[in-house]
Amino acid sequence: MELSHTDKKFLIAEITRELGAAKDGGGKNLIARCPFCGKPGKFGVYIGPPTVRKKPFMSHCFSCGRSTLTPEQLVEQIGRPDLILTPTAELDAPLDATLLFPLDTPQEEIDDRLDIVPLPPFYRRCFAHPYLNGRGFTMDDFEYFPAGTTHGLNRRWDDYVLFPILDEGDTVGYVARHTWAKAKIDAHNRRAKRSGDYKILRYRNSVENDFVKLLYNYDAVIEDETDTVVLVEGIFDVVALVRKLELYDNTRAAVVATFGKKISRTQVFKLQNKGVRTVVIGYDGDAVEAIKKTAAELSQWFDVLVADIPDPTKDWEDLNPEEIYRIFSDRLYTPSEYRLRKVQE
Ligand SMILES: [Zn+2]
């Protein structure tokens, strides 16, 4: 049974009361006395967003090992089957009103299921790398943003640095960036075209999960704690902005990449799901039309601001901390202010 956000909140409140439960540190589980064996503090009910392995209201006792898999089983077990209203009989069910009065925005089903993705063979994390050091990576960056290589043992990825994409701690994809500069790759590929040599791909990313379902640095968004998310285009923007604004340990604000200049419904849902309220769009300065479109879409669900990078040729990697602070203090616009300014400029 699919639970709405309101149903979920209600159920969490009731179960908390019924079991005298408390949230754990991460806020993803309710911890209570086990309804099976009575051991205090050993029974966990998962209340985080759905992941590959975990579904909301799965429960497990770490003392007696008993568990439930669905919300129905759980409420049954704690003696409160009244908490879930089972949909009633099909025969005289009224016509679905949404079929008669289609809504402006159809309630499409959001598929946020993700497969766990293996990293290429011989992948090993690194804490220093000439290419990344050259792009300004610090010790903190290597600590907060796992990156690695295949260490000369896997030809397909040997000249790449890889960034695992994590979601609730699971690896759900990776971005692999060739370590040559774009100009050098382009030059090689022009020569290769004439000589029949192999072509170099600047990126050789994972293919298992569609990237429209992924967000980079999503785990930095903490449910009901992170209020503001800055949306950027790519991984290097995330790392640069976190470093330059020193947001590493800031749980109120997080920087997240959408892998391009637009956001999908699934990505929106993933932010909503964690209780984010304000979204600051930080796409590159040249992305004016994409920013207007994204701002209009996001305004349906969040308070939206645009961080306007004045120089259209620059991104967060190119700007120094002072320039960035100035953008966040003087050039943060509402979507309508932004539209107006871009007409005037
Ligand atoms: Zn138990």
mmCIF file of C-alpha atoms and ligand atoms in Angstrom, residues 34 36-39 43 61-66, ligand 1:
data_model
loop_
_atom_site.group_PDB
_atom_site.id
_atom_site.type_symbol
_atom_site.label_atom_id
_atom_site.label_comp_id
_atom_site.label_asym_id
_atom_site.label_seq_id
_atom_site.Cartn_x
_atom_site.Cartn_y
_atom_site.Cartn_z
ATOM 1 C CA CYS A 34 10.205 -4.711 21.227
ATOM 2 C CA PHE A 36 7.563 -9.326 20.482
ATOM 3 C CA CYS A 37 10.127 -9.969 23.210
ATOM 4 C CA GLY A 38 9.743 -6.887 25.399
ATOM 5 C CA LYS A 39 13.439 -5.928 25.322
ATOM 6 C CA PHE A 43 13.154 -2.586 18.247
ATOM 7 C CA CYS A 61 14.235 -6.354 16.703
ATOM 8 C CA PHE A 62 17.954 -6.568 17.297
ATOM 9 C CA SER A 63 17.380 -8.777 20.318
ATOM 10 C CA CYS A 64 14.919 -11.492 19.210
ATOM 11 C CA GLY A 65 15.422 -10.982 15.462
ATOM 12 C CA ARG A 66 11.739 -10.757 14.619
HETATM 13 ZN ZN ZN B 1 12.439 -8.583 20.227
#
